[in-house]
Tab-separated table of C-alpha atoms in Angstrom:
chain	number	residue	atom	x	y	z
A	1	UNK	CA	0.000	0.000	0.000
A	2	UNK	CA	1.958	2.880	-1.386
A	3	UNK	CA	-0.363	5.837	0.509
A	4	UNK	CA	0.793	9.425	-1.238
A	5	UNK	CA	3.664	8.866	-3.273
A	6	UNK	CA	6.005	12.509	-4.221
A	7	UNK	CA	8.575	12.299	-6.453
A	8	UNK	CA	11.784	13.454	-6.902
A	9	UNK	CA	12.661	13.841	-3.203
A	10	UNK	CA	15.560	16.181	-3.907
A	11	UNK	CA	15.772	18.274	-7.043
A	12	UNK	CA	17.969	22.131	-7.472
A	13	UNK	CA	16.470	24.469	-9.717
A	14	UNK	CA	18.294	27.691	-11.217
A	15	UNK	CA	16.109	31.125	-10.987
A	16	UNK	CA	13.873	31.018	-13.853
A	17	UNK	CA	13.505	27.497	-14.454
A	18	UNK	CA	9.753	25.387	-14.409
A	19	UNK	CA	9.493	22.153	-13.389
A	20	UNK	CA	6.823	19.752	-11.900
A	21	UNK	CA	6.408	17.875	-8.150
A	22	UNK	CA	4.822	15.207	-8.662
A	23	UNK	CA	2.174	13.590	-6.280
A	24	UNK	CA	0.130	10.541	-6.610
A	25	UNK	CA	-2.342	8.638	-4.493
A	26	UNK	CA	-3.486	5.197	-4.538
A	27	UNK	CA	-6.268	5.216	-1.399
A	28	UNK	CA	-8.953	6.639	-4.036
A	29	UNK	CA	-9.250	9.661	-1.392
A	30	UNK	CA	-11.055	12.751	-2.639
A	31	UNK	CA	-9.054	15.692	-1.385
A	32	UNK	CA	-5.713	16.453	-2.370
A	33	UNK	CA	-3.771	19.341	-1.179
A	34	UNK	CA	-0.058	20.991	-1.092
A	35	UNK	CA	1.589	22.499	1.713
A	36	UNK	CA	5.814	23.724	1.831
A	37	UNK	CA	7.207	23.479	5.105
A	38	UNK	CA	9.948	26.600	5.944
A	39	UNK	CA	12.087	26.869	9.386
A	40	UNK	CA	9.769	28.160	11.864
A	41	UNK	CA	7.177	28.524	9.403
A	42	UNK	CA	5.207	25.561	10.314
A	43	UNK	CA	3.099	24.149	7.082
A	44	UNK	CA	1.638	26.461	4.838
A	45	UNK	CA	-1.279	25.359	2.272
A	46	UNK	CA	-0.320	26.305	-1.377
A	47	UNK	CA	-3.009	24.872	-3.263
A	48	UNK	CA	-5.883	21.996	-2.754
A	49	UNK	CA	-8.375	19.882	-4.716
A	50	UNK	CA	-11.629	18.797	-3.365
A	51	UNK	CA	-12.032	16.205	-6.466
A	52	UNK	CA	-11.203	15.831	-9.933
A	53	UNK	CA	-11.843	18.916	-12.496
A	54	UNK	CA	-11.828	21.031	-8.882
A	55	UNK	CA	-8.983	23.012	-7.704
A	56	UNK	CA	-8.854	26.251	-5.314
A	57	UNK	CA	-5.614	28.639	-3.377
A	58	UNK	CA	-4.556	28.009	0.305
A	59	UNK	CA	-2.669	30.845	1.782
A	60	UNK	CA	0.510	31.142	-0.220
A	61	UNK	CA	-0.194	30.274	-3.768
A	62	UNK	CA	1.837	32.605	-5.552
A	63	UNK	CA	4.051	31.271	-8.123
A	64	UNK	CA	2.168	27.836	-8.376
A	65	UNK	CA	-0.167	26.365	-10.752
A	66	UNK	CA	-2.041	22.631	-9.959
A	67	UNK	CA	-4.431	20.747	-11.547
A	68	UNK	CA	-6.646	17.766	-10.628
A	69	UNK	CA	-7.414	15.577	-13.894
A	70	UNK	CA	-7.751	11.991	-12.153
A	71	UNK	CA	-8.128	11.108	-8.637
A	72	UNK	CA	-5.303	9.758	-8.454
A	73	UNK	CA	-2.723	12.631	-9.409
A	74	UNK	CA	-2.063	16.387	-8.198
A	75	UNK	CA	1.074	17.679	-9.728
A	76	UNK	CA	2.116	21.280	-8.554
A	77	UNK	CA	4.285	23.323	-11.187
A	78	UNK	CA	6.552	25.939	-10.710
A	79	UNK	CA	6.521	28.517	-13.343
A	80	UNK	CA	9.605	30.672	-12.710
A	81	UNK	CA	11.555	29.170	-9.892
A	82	UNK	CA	12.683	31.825	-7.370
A	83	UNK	CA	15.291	31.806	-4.631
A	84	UNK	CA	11.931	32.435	-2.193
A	85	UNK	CA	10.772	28.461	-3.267
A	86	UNK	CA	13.344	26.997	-1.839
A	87	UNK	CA	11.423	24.584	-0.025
A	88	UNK	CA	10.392	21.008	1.482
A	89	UNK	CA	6.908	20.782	-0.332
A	90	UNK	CA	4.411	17.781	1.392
A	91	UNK	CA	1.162	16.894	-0.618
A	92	UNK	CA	-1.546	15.066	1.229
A	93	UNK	CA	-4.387	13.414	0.719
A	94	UNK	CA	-7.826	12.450	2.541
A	95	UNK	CA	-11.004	11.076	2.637
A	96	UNK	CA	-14.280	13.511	3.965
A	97	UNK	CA	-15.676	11.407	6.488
A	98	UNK	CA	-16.051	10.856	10.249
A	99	UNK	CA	-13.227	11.737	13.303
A	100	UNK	CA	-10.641	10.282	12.701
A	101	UNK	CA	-9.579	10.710	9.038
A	102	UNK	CA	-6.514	12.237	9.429
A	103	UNK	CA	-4.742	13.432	6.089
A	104	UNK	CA	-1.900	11.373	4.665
A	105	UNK	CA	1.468	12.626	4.151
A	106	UNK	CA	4.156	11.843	1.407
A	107	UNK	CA	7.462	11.955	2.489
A	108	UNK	CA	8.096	15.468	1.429
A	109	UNK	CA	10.395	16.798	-2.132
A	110	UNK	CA	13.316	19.126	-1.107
A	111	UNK	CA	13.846	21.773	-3.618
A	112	UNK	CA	16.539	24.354	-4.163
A	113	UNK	CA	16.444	27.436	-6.433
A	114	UNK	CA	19.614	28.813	-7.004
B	1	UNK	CA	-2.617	36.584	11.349
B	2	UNK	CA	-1.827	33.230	12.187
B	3	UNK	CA	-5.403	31.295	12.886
B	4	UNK	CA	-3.557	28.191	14.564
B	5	UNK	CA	-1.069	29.497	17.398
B	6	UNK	CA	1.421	27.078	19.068
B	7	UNK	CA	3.276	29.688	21.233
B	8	UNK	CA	6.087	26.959	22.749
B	9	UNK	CA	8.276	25.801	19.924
B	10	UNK	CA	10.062	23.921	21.820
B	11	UNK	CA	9.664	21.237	25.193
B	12	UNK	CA	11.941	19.045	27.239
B	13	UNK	CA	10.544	16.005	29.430
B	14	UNK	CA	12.261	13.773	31.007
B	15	UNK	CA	11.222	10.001	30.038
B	16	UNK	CA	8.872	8.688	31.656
B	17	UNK	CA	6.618	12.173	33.006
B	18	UNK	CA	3.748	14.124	30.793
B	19	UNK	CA	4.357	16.036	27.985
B	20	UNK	CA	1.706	18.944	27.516
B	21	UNK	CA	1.752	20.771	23.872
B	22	UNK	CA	-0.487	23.526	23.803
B	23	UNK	CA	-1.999	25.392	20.690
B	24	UNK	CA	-4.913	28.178	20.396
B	25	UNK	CA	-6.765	29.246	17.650
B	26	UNK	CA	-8.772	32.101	16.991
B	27	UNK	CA	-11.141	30.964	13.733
B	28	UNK	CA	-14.354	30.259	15.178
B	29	UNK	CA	-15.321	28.648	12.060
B	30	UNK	CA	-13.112	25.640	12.969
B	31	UNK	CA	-14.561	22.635	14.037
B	32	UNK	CA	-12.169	19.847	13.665
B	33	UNK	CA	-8.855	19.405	15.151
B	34	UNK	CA	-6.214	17.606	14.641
B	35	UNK	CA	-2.351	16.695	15.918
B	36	UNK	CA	0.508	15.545	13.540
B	37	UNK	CA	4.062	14.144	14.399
B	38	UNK	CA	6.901	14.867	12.430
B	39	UNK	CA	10.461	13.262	12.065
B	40	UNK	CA	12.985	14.533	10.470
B	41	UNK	CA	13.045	14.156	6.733
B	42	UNK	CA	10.073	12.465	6.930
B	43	UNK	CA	6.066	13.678	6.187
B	44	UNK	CA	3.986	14.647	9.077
B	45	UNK	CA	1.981	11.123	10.030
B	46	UNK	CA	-1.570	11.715	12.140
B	47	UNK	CA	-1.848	11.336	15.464
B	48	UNK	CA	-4.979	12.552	16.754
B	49	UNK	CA	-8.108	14.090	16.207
B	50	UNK	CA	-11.469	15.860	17.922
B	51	UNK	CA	-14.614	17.136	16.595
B	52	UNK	CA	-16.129	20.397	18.085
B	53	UNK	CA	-18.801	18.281	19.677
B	54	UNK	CA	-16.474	16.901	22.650
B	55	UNK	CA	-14.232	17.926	24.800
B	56	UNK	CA	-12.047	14.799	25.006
B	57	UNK	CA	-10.623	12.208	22.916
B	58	UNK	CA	-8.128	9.640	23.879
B	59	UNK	CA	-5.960	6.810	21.794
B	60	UNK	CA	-3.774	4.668	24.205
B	61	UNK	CA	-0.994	7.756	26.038
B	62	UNK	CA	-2.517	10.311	24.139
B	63	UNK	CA	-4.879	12.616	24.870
B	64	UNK	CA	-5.996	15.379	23.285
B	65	UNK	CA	-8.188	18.492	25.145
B	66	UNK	CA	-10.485	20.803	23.595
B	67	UNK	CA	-11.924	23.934	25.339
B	68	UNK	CA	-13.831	25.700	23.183
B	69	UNK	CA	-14.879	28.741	24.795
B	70	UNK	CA	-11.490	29.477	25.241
B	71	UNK	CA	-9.928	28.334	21.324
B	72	UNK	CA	-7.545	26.616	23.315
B	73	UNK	CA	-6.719	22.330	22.833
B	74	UNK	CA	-3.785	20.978	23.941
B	75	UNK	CA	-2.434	17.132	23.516
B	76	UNK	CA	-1.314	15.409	26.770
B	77	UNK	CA	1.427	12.471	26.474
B	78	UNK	CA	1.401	9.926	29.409
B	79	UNK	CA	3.973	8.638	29.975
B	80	UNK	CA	6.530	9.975	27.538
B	81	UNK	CA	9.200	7.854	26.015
B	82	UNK	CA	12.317	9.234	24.069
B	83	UNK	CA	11.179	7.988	20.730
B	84	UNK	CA	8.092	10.437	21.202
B	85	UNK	CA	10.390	13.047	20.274
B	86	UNK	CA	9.566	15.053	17.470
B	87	UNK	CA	8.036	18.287	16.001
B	88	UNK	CA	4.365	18.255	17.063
B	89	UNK	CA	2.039	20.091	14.982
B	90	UNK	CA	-1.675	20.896	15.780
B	91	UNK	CA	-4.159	21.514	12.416
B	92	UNK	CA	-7.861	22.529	12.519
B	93	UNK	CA	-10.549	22.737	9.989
B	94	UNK	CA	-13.985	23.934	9.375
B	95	UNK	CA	-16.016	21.056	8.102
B	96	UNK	CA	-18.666	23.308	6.959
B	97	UNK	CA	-16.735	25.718	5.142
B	98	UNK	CA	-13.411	24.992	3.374
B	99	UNK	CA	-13.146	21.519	2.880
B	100	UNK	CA	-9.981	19.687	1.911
B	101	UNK	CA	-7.439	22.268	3.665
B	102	UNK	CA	-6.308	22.154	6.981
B	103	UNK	CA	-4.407	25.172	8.856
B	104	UNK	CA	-1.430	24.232	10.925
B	105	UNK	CA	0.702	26.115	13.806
B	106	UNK	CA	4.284	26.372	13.286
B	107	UNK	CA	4.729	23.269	15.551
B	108	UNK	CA	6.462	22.169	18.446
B	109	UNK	CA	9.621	20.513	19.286
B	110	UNK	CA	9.471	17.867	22.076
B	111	UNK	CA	12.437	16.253	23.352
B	112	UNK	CA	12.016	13.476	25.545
B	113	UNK	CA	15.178	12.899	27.714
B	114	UNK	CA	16.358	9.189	29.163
């Protein structure tokens, strides 16, 4: 049971660049967000998907674009990669439903912009 | 303005005693709470939830308090054991507003001392 899988789990970017995190999810759960974690920052919601075709901001959503074609997938893209991403970005995933259904973590992707 | 407030970002127990992580919030719109465990390098995994509609929840040593009146919850460890130490961040949610994003504090550092 693979949960929420993010790939790469490292990648270093040069200012300007574009690139794609992916996330994927095999638990069929409806909502899908992304969140980047900064030192004494806590998490911070970038974007989020309530179901397929449906996507909305979070707090800090500058500088992203997502999409939510299948269930399954939520890729976040990076359109000009700034110093100011430099990053450990966590998508998660859950299913509405009764106490108790805690979201699911990946294992986080580590990105540098240089 | 941050919504979810943990003041203490760090805590030292010695094994063995109570940990008490603390965390106020000031959305009355939330009505779901939750508590997340992080390791190093790794995604936050769940640890614990409540609804608005009690004041109490427990799962084996932990515990997690909800007074409403005052936007306050706070998660109680009993007895705390050195591999409980981790960042400890506390999430809420409004269930009848937002769905699919939860709002995190900036997390608390337990250490847990032999």
């Amino acid at each position: 049971n693979a949960g929420v899988t993010q790939t790469p789990k490292f990648q270093v970017l040069k200012t300007g660049q574009s690139m794609t995190l992916q996330c994927a999810q095999d638990m069929n759960h409806e909502y899908m967000s992304w969140y980047r974690q900064d030192p004494g920052m806590g998490l911070r919601l970038i974007h989020y998907s309530v179901g397929a075709g449906i996507t909305d901001q979070g707090e800090v959503p500058n500088g992203y674009n997502v999409s939510r074609s299948t269930t399954e997938d939520f890729p976040l893209r990076l359109l000009s990669a700034a110093p100011s991403q430099t990053s450990v970005y966590f998508c998660a995933s859950s299913q509405p439903g009764g106490e108790g259904d805690g979201y699911t973590f990946g294992s986080g992707t580590r990105l540098t912009v240089v | 303005d941050q919504q979810v407030k943990q003041n203490s970002p760090s805590l030292s127990v010695q094994e063995g005693r109570i940990s008490i992580l603390n965390c106020d919030y000031t959305n009355s719109m939330f009505d779901y709470f939750l508590w997340y465990k992080k390791y190093p390098a790794e995604g936050p995994t769940f640890l614990i939830s409540i609804s608005s509609i009690k004041d109490k929840n427990e799962d084996g040593r932990f515990t997690v308090f909800l007074n409403k009146s005052a936007k306050h919850l706070s998660l109680h460890i009993v007895p705390s054991q050195p591999g409980d130490s981790a960042v400890y961040f506390c999430a809420a949610a409004s269930r009848r507003g937002s769905q699919g994003n939860l709002i995190f504090g900036k997390g608390t550092k337990l250490s847990v001392k032999p």
